Tab-separated table of C-alpha atoms and ligand atoms in Angstrom:
chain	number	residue	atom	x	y	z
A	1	UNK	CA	72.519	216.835	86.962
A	2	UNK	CA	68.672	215.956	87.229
A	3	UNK	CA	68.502	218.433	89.512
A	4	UNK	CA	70.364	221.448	88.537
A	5	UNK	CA	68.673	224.760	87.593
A	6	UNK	CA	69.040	225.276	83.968
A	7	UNK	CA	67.765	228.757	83.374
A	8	UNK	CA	67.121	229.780	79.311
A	9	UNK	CA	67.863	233.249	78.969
A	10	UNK	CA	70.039	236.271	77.483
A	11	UNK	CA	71.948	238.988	78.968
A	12	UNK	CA	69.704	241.624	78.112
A	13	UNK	CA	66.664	240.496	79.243
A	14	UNK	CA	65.004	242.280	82.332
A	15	UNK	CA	63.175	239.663	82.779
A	16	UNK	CA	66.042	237.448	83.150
A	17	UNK	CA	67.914	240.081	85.352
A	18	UNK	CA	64.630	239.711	88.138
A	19	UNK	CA	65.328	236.152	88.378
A	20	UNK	CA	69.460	236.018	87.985
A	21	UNK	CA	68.758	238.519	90.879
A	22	UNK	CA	67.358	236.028	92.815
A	23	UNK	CA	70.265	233.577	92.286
A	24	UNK	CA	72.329	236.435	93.523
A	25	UNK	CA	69.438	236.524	96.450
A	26	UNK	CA	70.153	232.881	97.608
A	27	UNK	CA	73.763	232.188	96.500
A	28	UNK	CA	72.539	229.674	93.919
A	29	UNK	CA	74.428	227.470	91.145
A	30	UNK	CA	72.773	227.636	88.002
A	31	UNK	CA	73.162	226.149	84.112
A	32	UNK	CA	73.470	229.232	81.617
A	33	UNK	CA	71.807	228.484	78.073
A	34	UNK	CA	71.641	231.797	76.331
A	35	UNK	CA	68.988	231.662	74.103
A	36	UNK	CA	68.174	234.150	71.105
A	37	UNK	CA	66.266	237.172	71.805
A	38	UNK	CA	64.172	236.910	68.639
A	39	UNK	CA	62.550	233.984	66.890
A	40	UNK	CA	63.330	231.000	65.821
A	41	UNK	CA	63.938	229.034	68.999
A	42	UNK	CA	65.505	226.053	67.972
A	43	UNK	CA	66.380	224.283	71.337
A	44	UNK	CA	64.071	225.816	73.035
A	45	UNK	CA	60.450	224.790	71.330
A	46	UNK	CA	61.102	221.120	71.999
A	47	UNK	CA	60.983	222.170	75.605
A	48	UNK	CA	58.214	224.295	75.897
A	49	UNK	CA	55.950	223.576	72.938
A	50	UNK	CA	55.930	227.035	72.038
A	51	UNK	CA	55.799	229.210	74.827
A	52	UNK	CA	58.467	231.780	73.063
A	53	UNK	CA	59.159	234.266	76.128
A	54	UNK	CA	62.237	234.926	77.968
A	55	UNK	CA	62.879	233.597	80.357
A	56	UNK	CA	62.454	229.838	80.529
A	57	UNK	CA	64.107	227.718	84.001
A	58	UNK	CA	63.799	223.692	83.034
A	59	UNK	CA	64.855	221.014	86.059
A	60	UNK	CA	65.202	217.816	84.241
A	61	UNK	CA	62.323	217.306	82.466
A	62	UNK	CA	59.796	219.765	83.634
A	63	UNK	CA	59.667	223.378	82.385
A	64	UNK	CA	58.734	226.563	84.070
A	65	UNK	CA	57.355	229.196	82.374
A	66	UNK	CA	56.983	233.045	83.149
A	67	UNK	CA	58.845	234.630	86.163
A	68	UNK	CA	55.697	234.461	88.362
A	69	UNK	CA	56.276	230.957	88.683
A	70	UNK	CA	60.228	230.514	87.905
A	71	UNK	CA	60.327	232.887	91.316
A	72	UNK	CA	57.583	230.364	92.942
A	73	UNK	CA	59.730	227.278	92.366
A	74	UNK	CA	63.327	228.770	93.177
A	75	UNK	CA	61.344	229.319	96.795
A	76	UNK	CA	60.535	226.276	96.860
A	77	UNK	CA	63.536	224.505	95.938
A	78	UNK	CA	65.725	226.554	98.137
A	79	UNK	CA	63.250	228.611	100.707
A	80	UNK	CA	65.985	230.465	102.836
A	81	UNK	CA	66.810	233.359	102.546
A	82	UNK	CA	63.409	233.585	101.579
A	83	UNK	CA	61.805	235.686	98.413
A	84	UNK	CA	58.438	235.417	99.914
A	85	UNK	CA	58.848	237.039	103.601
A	86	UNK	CA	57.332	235.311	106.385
A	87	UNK	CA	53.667	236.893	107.198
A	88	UNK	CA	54.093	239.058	103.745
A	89	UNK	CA	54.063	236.534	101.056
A	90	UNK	CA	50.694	238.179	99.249
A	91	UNK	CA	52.195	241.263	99.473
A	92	UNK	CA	55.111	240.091	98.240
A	93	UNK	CA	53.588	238.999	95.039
A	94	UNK	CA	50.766	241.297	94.692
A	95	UNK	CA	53.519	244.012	94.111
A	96	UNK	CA	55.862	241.729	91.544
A	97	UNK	CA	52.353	241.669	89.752
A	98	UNK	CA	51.903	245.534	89.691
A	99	UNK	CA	55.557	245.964	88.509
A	100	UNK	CA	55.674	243.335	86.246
A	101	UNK	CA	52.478	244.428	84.604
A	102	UNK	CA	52.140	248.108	84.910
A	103	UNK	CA	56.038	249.243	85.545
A	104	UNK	CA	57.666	247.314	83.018
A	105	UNK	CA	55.699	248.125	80.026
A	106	UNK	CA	56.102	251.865	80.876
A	107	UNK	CA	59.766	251.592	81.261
A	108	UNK	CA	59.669	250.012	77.866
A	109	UNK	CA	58.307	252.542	76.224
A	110	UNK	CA	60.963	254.624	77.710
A	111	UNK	CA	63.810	252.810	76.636
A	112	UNK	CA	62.333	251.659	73.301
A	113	UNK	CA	61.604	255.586	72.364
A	114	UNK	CA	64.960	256.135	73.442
A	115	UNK	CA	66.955	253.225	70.802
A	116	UNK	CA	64.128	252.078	69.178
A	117	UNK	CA	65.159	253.362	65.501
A	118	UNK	CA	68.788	251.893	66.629
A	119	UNK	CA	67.371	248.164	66.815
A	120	UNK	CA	67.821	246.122	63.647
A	121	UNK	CA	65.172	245.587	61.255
A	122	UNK	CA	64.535	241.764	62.564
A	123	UNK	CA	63.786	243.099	66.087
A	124	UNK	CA	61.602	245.191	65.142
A	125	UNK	CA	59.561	243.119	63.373
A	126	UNK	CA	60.059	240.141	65.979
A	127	UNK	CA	58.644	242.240	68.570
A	128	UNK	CA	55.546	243.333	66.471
A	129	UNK	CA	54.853	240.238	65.607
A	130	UNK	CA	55.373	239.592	69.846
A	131	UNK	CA	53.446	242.438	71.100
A	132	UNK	CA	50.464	242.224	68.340
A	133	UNK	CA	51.460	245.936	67.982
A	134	UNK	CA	53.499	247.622	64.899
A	135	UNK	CA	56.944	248.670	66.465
A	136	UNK	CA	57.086	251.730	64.682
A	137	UNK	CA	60.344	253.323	66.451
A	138	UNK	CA	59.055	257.036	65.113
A	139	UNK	CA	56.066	256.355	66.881
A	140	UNK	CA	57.491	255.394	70.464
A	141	UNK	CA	59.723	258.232	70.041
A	142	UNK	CA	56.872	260.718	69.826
A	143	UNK	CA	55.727	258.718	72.622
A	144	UNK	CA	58.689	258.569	74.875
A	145	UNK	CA	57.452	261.453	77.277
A	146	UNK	CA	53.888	260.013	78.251
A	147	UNK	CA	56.088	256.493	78.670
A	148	UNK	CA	58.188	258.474	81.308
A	149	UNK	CA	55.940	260.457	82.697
A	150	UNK	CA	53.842	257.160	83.229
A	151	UNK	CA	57.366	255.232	84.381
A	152	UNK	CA	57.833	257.924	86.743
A	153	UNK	CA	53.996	258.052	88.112
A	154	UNK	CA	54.502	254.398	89.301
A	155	UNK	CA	58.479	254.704	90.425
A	156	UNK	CA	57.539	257.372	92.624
A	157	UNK	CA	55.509	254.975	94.788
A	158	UNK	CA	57.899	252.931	95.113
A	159	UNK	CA	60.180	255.751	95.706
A	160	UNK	CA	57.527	256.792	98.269
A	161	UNK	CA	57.814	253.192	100.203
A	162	UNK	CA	61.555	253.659	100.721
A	163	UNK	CA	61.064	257.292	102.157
A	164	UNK	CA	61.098	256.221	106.185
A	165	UNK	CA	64.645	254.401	105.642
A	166	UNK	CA	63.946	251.046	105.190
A	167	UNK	CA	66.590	249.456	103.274
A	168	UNK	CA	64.312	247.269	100.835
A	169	UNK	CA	60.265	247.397	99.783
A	170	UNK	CA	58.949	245.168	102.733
A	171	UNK	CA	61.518	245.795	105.121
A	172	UNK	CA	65.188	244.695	106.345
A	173	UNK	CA	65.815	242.149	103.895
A	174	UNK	CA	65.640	241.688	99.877
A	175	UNK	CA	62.601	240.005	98.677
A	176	UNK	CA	60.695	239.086	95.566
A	177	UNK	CA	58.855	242.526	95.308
A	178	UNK	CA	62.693	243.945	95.211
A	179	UNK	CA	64.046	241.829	92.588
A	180	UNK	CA	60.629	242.655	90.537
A	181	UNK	CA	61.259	246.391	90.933
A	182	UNK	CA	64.837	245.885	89.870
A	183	UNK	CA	63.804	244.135	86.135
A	184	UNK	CA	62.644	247.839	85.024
A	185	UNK	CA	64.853	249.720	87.472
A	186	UNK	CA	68.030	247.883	85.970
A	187	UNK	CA	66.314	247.959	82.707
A	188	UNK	CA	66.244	252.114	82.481
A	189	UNK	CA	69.630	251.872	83.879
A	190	UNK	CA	71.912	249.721	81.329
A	191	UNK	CA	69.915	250.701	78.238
A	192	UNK	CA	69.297	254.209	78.294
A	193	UNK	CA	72.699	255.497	76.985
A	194	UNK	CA	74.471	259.072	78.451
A	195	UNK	CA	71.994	261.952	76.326
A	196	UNK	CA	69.298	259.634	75.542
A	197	UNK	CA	67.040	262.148	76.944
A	198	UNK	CA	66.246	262.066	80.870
A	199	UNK	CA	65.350	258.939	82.616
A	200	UNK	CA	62.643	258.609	85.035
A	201	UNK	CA	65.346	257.616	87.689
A	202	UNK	CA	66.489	261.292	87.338
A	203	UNK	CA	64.370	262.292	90.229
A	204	UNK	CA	64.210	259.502	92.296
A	205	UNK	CA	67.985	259.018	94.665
A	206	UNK	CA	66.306	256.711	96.770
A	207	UNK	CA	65.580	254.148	94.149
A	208	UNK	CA	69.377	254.690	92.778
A	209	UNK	CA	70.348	254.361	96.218
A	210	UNK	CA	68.272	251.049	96.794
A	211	UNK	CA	69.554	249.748	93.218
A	212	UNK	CA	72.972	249.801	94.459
A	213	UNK	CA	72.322	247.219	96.858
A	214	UNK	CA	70.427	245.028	94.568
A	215	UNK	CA	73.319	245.104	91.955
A	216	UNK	CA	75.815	243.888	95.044
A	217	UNK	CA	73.338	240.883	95.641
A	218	UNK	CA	75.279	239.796	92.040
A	219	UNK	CA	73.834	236.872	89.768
A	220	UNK	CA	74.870	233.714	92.009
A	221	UNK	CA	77.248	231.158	90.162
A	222	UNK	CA	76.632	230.400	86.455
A	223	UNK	CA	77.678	227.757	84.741
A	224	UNK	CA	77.581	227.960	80.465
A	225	UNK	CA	75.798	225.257	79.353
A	226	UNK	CA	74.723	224.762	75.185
A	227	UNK	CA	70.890	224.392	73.982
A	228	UNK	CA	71.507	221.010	72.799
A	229	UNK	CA	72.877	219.854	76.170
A	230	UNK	CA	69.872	221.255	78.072
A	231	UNK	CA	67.333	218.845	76.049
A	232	UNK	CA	70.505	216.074	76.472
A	233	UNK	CA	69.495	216.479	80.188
A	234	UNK	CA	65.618	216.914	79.518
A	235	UNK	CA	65.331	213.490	77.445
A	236	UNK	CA	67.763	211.710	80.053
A	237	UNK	CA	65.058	212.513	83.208
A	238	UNK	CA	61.729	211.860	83.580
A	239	UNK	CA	59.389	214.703	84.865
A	240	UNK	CA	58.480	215.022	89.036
A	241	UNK	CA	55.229	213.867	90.124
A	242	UNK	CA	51.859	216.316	90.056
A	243	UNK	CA	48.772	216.211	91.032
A	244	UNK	CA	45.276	217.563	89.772
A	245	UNK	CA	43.138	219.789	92.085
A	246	UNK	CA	39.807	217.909	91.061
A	247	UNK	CA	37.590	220.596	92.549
A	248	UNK	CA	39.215	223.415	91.009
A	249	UNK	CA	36.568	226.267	90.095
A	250	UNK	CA	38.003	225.615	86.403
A	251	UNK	CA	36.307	222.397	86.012
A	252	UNK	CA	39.406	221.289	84.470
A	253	UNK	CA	40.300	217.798	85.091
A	254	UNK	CA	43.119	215.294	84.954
A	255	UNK	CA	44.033	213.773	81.739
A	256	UNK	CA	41.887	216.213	79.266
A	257	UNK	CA	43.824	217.768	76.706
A	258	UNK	CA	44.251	221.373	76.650
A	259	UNK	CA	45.762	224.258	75.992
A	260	UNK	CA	47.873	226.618	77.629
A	261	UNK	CA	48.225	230.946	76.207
A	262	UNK	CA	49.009	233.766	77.764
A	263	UNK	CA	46.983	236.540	78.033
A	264	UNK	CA	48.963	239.381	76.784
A	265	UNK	CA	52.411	238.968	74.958
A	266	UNK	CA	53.829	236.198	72.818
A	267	UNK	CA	50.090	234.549	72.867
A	268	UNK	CA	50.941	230.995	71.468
A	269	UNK	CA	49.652	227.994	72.772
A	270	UNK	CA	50.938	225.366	74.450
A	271	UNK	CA	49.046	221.787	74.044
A	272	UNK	CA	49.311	218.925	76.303
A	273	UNK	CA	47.626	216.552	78.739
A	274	UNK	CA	46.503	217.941	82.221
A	275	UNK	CA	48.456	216.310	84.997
A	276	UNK	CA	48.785	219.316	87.478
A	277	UNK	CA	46.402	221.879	88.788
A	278	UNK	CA	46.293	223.914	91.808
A	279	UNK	CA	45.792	227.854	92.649
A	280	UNK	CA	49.042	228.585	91.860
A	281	UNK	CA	50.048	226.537	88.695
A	282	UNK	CA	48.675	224.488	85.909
A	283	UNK	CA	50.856	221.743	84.337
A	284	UNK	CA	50.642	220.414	80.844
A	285	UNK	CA	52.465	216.887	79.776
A	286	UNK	CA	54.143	216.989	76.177
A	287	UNK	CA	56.106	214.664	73.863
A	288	UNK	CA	58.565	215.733	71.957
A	289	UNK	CA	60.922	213.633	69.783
A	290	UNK	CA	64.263	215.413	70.759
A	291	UNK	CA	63.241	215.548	74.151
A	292	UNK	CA	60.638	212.500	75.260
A	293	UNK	CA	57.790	213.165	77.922
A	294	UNK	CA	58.409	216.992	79.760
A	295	UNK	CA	55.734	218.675	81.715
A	296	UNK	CA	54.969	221.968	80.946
A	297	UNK	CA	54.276	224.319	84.494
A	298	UNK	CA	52.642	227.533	84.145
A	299	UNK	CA	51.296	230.223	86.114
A	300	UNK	CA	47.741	230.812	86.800
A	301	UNK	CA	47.336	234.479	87.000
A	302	UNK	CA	47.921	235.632	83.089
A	303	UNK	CA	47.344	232.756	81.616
A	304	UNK	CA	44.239	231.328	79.314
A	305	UNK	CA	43.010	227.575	79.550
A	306	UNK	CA	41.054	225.950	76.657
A	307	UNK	CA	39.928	222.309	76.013
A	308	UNK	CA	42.084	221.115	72.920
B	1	GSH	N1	55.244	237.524	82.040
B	1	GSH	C1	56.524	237.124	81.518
B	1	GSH	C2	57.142	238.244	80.719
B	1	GSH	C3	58.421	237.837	80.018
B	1	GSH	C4	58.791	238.769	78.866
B	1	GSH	O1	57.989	239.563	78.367
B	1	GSH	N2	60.055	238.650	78.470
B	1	GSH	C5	60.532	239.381	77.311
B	1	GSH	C6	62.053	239.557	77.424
B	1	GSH	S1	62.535	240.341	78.924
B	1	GSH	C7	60.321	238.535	76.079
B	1	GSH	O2	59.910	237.392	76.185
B	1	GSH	N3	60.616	239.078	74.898
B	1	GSH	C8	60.510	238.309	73.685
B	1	GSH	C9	61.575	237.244	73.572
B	1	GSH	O3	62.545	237.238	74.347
B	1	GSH	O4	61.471	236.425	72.670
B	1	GSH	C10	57.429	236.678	82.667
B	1	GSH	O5	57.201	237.117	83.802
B	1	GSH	O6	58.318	235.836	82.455
């Protein structure tokens, strides 16, 4: 049980579908807590401290947040068949990094122009309150084109690396750059209804082609599990060892309290104690009264560090 993957998340989410991918990737068992896709949180907050986004993967007692990292710590749990290819790991994540920051969002405003006014009222304001933007669905509609024409500027490069026949983006076998391509990819593809205007993926067979084999990869094996078991499971362990890169160029150092945002979307802190630095991640350690001591891991890349 201390052990299991419990990944917070809910159908919809593209997000979500670039890690349940992965599962898919490497055959994994996993805990299913489907969370709302709009605040409040309930059994979720206790867990992160705030970090709202979608989606969350907790082990016991420590907490992953953002994909970056989830995809990071699935490697490193289970490293065969491997997300990060031998000799191409940068690569690997230097292109998740261009999808997730420059695809997505495009594809977005694609879909979002598309059944934008169709969202309830709730969403709508969730997400402005998210994105620090008004969601004004008459305004992504009049949008919509430069969102595809922008979705379909970056596709086609994708497109482009596919062109000599290779079966995925670095090669032979599925890796993280794939299941990063397929959050947007899979995104356009179960959201944009029949008539919703064209999609991006219109002129682009490869990509369809390569999708196919992405969707046969499946989700792995899912188990349901409830929010209030998940932080049943979190209070019952007691977070894994980390240590603190003392001559990190941050000058951060163990034991100072600080705080955790990211850079762009959902930008609420996260406060805790420093017990974990490195190039990669930064880890926070929280107390909650539902849940005990958790530690909180997050991404570097993205991410903005302040004393508290
Ligand atoms: N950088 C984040 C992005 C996650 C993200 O934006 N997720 C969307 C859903 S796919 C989200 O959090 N939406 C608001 C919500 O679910 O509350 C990651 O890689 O995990």
């Amino acid at each position: 049980m201390a052990d299991d993957l419990i990944f917070h998340h809910y159908p919809n989410s593209p997000f979500s579908e670039k890690v349940r991918v992965a599962f898919g990737l490497k055959q994994l068992a996993w805990k299913s807590v489907e969370v709302p896709n709009i605040m409040p949180k309930p059994d979720l907050m206790p867990l992160t401290g705030g970090y709202r986004k979608t989606p969350v993967l907790q082990v016991g007692a420590d907490i992953y947040c953002d994909t970056q990292l989830i995809m990071l710590e699935i490697e490193r749990r289970t490293p065969e068949p491997h997300l990060l290819p031998v000799g191409q790991e940068g690569e690997a994540r230097a292109l998740a990094m261009w999808i997730d920051r420059n695809i997505f969002w495009a594809a977005v405003g694609v879909v979002m122009g598309a059944i934008g006014d169709k969202l309830p009222e709730a969403f709508q304001k969730d997400r402005s309150d998210f994105s620090g933007r008004s969601f004004d669905p008459a305004k992504l509609k009049a949008a919509q084109p430069f969102a595809r024409e922008q979705t379909y500027a970056h596709l086609q490069i994708a497109e482009e690396m596919l062109r000599d026949g290779r079966p995925f983006l670095l090669g032979a076998v599925a890796s993280l750059a794939d299941c990063a391509l397929y959050n947007p990819v899979w995104f356009l593809q179960v959201r944009m209804g029949q008539g919703d205007a064209p999609s991006p993926l219109d002129r682009l067979p490869k990509l369809v082609e390569w999708s196919k084999k992405m969707k046969a990869l499946g989700n792995g094996k899912p188990t349901p599990m409830t929010g209030a078991e998940a932080l049943d499971v979190a209070k019952a362990a007691t977070p894994a060892a980390t240590k603190v890169d003392d001559k990190d160029p941050s000058g951060l150092k163990a034991g100072q309290k600080i705080s955790v945002t990211p850079d762009d979307t959902g930008k609420v802190p996260v406060t805790g104690e420093l017990v974990g630095l490195s190039a990669d991640r930064i880890s926070i350690k929280r107390t909650d009264e539902r849940v005990g001591d958790v530690v909180v891991h997050f991404p570097r890349a993205g991410f903005v560090t302040a004393a508290a």
